[in-house]
PDB file of C-alpha atoms and ligand atoms in Angstrom:
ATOM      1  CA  UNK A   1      16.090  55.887  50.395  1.00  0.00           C
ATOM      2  CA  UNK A   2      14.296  53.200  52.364  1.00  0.00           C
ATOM      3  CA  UNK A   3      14.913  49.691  51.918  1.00  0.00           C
ATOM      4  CA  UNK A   4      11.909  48.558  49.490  1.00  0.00           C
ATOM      5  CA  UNK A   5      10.300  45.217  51.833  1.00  0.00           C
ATOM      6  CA  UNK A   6      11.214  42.845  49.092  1.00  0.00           C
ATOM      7  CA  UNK A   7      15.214  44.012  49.228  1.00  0.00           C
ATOM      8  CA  UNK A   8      14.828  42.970  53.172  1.00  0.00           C
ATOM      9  CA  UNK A   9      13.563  39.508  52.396  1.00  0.00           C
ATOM     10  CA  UNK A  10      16.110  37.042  53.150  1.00  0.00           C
ATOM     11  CA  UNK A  11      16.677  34.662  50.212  1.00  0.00           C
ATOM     12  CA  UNK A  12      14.776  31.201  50.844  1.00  0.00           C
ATOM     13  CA  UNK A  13      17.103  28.366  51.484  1.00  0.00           C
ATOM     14  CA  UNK A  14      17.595  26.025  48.768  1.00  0.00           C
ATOM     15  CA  UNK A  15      19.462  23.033  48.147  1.00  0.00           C
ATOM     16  CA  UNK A  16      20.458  20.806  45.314  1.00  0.00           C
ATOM     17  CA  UNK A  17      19.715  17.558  44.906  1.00  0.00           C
ATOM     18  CA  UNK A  18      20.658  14.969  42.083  1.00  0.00           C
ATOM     19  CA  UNK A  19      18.708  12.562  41.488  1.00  0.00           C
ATOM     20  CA  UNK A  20      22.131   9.739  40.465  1.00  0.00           C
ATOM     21  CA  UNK A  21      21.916   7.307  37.533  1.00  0.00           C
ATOM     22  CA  UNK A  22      20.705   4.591  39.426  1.00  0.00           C
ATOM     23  CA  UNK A  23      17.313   6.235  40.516  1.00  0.00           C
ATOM     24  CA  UNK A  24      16.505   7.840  36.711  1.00  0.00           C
ATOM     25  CA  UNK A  25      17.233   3.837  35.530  1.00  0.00           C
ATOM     26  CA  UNK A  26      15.363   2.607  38.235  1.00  0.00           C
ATOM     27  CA  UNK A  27      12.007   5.195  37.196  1.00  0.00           C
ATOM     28  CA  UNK A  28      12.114   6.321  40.980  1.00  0.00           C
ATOM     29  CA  UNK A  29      12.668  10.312  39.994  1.00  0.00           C
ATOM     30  CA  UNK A  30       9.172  10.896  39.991  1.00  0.00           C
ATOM     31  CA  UNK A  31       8.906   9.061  43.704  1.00  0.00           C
ATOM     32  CA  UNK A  32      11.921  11.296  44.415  1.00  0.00           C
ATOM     33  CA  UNK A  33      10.187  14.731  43.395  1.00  0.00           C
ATOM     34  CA  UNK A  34       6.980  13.356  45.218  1.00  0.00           C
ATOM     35  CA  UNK A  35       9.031  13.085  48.109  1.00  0.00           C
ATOM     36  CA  UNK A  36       9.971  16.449  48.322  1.00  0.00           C
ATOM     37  CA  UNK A  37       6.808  18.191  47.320  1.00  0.00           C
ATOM     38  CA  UNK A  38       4.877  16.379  49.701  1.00  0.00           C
ATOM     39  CA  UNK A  39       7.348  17.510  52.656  1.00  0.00           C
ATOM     40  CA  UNK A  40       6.401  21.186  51.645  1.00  0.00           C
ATOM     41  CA  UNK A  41       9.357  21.774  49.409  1.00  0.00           C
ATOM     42  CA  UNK A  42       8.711  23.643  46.604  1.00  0.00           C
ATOM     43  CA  UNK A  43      10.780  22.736  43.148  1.00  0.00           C
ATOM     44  CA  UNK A  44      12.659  25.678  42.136  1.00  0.00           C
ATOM     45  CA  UNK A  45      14.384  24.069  38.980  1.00  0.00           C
ATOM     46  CA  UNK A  46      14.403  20.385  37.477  1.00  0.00           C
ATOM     47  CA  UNK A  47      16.655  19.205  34.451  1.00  0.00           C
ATOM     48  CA  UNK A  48      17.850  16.059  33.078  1.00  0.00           C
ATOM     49  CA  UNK A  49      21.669  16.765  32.347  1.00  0.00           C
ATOM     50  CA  UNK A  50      24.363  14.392  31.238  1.00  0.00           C
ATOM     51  CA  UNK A  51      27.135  15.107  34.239  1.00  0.00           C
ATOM     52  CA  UNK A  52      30.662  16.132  32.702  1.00  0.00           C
ATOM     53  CA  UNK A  53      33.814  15.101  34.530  1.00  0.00           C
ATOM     54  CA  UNK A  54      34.922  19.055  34.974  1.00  0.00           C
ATOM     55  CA  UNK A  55      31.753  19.199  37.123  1.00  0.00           C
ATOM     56  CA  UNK A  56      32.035  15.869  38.591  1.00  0.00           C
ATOM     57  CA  UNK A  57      35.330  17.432  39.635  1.00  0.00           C
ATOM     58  CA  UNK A  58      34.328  20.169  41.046  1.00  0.00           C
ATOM     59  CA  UNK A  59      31.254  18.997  42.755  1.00  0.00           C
ATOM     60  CA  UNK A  60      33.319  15.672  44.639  1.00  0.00           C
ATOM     61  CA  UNK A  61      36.287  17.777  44.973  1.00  0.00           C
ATOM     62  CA  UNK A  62      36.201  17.111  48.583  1.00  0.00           C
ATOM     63  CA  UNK A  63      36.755  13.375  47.749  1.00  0.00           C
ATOM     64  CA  UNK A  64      39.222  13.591  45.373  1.00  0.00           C
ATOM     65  CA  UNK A  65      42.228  10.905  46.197  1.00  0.00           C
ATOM     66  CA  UNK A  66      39.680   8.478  48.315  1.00  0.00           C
ATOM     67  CA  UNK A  67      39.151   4.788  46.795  1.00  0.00           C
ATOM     68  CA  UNK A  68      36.025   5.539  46.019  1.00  0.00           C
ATOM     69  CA  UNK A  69      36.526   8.462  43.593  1.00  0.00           C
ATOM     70  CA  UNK A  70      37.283   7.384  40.569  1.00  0.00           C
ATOM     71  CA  UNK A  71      34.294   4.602  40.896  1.00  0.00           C
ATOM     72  CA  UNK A  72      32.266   7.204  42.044  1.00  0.00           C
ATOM     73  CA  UNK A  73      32.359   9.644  38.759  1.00  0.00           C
ATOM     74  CA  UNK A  74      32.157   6.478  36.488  1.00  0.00           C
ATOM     75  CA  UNK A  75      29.333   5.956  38.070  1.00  0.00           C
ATOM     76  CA  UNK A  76      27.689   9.574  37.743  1.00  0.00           C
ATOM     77  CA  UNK A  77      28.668   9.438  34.023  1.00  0.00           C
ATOM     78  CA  UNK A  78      26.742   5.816  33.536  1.00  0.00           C
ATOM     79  CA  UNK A  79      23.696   7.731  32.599  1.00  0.00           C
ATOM     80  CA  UNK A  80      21.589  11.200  32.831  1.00  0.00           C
ATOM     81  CA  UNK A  81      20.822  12.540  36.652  1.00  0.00           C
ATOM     82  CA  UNK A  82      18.087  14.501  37.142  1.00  0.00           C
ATOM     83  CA  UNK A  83      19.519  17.732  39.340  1.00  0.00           C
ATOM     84  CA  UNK A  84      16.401  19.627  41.144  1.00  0.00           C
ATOM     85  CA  UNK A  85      16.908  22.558  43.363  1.00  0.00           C
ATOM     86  CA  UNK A  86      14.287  22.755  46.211  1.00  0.00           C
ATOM     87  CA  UNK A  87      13.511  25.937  48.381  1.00  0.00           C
ATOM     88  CA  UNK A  88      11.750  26.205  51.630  1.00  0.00           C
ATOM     89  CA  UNK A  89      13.028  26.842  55.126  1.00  0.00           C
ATOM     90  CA  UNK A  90      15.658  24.085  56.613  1.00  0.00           C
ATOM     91  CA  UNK A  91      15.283  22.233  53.199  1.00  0.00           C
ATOM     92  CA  UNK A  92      19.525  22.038  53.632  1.00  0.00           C
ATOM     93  CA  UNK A  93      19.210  19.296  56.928  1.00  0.00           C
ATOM     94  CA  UNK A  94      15.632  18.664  55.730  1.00  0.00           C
ATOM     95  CA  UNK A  95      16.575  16.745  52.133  1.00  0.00           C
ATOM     96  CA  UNK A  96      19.478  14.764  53.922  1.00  0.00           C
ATOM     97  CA  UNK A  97      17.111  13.559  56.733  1.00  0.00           C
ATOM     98  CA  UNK A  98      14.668  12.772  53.540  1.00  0.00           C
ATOM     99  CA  UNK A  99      17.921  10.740  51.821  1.00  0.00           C
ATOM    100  CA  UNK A 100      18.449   8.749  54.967  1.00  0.00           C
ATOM    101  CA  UNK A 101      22.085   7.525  55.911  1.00  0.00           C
ATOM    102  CA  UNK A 102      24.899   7.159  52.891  1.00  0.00           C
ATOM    103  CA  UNK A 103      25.108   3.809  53.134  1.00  0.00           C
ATOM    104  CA  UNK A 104      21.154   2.468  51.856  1.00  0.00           C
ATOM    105  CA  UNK A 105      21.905  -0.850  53.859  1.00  0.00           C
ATOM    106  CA  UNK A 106      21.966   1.522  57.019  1.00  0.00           C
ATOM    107  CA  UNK A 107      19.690   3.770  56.015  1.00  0.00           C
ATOM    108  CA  UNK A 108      16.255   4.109  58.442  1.00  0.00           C
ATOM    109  CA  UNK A 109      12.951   3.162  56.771  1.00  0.00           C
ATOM    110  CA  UNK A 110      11.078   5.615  56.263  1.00  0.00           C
ATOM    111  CA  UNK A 111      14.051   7.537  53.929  1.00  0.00           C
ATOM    112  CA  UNK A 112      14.377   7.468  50.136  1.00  0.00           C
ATOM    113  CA  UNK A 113      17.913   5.151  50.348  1.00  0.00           C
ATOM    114  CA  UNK A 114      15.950   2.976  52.986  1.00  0.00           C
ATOM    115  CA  UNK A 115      12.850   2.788  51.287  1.00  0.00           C
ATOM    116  CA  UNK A 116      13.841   2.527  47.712  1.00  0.00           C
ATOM    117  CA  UNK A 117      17.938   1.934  48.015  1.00  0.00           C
ATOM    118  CA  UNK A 118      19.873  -1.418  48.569  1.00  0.00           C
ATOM    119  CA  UNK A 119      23.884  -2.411  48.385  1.00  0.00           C
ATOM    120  CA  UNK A 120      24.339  -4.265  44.793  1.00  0.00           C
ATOM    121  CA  UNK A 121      27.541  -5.242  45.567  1.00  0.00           C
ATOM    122  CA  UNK A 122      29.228  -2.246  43.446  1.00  0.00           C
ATOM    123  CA  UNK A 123      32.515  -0.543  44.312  1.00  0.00           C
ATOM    124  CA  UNK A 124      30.623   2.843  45.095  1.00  0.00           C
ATOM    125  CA  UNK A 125      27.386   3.046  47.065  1.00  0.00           C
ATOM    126  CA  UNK A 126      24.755   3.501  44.661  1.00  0.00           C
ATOM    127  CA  UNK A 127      22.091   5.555  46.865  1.00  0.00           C
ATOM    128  CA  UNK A 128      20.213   6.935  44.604  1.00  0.00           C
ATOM    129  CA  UNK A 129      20.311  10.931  45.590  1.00  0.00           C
ATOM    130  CA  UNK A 130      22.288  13.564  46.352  1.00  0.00           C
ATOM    131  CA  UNK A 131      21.990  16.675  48.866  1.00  0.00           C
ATOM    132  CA  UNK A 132      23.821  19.591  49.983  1.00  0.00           C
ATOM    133  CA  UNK A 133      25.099  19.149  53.184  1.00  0.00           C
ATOM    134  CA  UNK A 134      25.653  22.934  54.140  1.00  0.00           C
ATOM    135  CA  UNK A 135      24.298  26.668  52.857  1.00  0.00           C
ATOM    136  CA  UNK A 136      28.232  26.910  50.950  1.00  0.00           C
ATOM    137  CA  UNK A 137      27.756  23.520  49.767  1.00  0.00           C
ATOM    138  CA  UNK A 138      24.588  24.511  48.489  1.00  0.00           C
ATOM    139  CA  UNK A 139      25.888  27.964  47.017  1.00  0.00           C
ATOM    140  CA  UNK A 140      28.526  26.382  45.404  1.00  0.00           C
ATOM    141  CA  UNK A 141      26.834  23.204  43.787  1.00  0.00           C
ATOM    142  CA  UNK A 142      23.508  25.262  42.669  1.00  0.00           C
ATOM    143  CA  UNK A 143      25.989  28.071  40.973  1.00  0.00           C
ATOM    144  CA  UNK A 144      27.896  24.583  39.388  1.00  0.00           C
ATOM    145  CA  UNK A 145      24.362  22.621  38.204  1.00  0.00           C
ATOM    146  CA  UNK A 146      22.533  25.794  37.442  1.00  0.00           C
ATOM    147  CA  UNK A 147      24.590  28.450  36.449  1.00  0.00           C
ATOM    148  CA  UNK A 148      21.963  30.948  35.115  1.00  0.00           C
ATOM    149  CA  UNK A 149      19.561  30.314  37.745  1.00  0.00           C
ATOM    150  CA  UNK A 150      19.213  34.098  39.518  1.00  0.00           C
TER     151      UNK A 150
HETATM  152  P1  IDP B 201      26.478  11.802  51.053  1.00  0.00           P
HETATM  153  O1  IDP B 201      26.095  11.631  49.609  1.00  0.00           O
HETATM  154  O2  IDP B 201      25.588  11.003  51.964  1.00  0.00           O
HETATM  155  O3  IDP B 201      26.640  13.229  51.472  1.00  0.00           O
HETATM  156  P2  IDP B 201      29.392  11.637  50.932  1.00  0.00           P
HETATM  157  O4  IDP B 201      30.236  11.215  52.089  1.00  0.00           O
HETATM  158  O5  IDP B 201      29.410  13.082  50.514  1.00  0.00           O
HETATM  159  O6  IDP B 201      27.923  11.111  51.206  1.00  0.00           O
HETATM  160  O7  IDP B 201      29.871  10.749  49.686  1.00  0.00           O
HETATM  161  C1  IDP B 201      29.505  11.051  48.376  1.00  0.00           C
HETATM  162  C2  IDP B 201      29.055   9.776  47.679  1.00  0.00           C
HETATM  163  O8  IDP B 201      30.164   8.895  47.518  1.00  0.00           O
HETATM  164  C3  IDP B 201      28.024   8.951  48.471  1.00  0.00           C
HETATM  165  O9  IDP B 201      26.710   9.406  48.301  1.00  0.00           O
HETATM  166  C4  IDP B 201      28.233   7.561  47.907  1.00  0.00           C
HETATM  167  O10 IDP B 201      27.600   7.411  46.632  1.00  0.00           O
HETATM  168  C5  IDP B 201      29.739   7.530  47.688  1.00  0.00           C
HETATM  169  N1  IDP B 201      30.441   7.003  48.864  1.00  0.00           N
HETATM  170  C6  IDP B 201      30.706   7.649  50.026  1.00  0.00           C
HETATM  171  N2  IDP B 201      31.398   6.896  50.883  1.00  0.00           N
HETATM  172  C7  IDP B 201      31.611   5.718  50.246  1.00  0.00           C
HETATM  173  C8  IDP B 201      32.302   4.510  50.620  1.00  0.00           C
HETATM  174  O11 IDP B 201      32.862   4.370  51.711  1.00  0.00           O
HETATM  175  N3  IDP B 201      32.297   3.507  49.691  1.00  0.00           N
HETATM  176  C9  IDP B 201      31.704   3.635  48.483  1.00  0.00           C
HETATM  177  N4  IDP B 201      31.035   4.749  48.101  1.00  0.00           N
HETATM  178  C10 IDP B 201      30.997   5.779  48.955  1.00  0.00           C
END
């Protein structure tokens, strides 16, 4: 049989984003989410999770053994993150040039660290977001915050 049109559509690009402790404290996920809507992105999923440190593990596993590590899940255990996944085409590159540079001190104004973000003198930048930074990155941290999202 043919392919039916909808088994040729290619799945939309997504993306997840957390939303770290410091911007839920701070009341800035609602800036966050505005943020992305307003770009064009639409919001695919949005929950308020404690993280655990299996996933903390799994999600930073490509950081595992740097100084910053163990500072770094402290930190995304200090309180709920709000984890979002956004859809839309070349939302992957197109959150992280929303986030702005790691570091919010460098980060251009104009971005969500340089906007809203500042260094507070902490061992591990707090920069208020997380994004993907490639489609496995994606694949593999939207199957890790979402698991029964299809
Ligand atoms: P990204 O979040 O901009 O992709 P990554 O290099 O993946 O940056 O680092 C993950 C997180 O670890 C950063 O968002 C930041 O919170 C923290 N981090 C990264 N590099 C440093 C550092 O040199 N000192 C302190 N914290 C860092």
């Amino acid at each position: 049989t043919l392919p039916t049109e909808a088994s040729t559509q290619p799945v939309a690009e997504r993306t997840l984003v957390l939303v770290k402790p410091d911007g839920v404290r701070r009341g800035l996920s609602g800036e966050i989410l505005r943020r992305i809507e307003t770009k064009g992105y639409t919001l695919r999923a949005v929950e308020l999770k404690n993280a655990t440190t299996e996933q903390l593990a799994a999600h930073y596993a490509e950081h595992e053994g740097k100084p910053f590590y163990g500072p770094l899940v402290e930190f995304m255990m200090s309180g709920p993150v709000l984890a979002v996944v956004a859809e839309g085409e070349g939302v992957i590159p197109g959150f992280r040039s929303l986030a702005g540079a790691t570091n919010p001190t460098d980060a251009a104004p104009g971005t969500i660290r340089g906007d809203l973000g500042r260094d507070w003198g902490t061992k591990v930048q707090q920069n208020l977001v997380h994004g993907s930074d490639s489609p496995e990155s994606a694949a593999r941290e939207i199957a890790l915050w979402f698991p029964t999202l299809g």
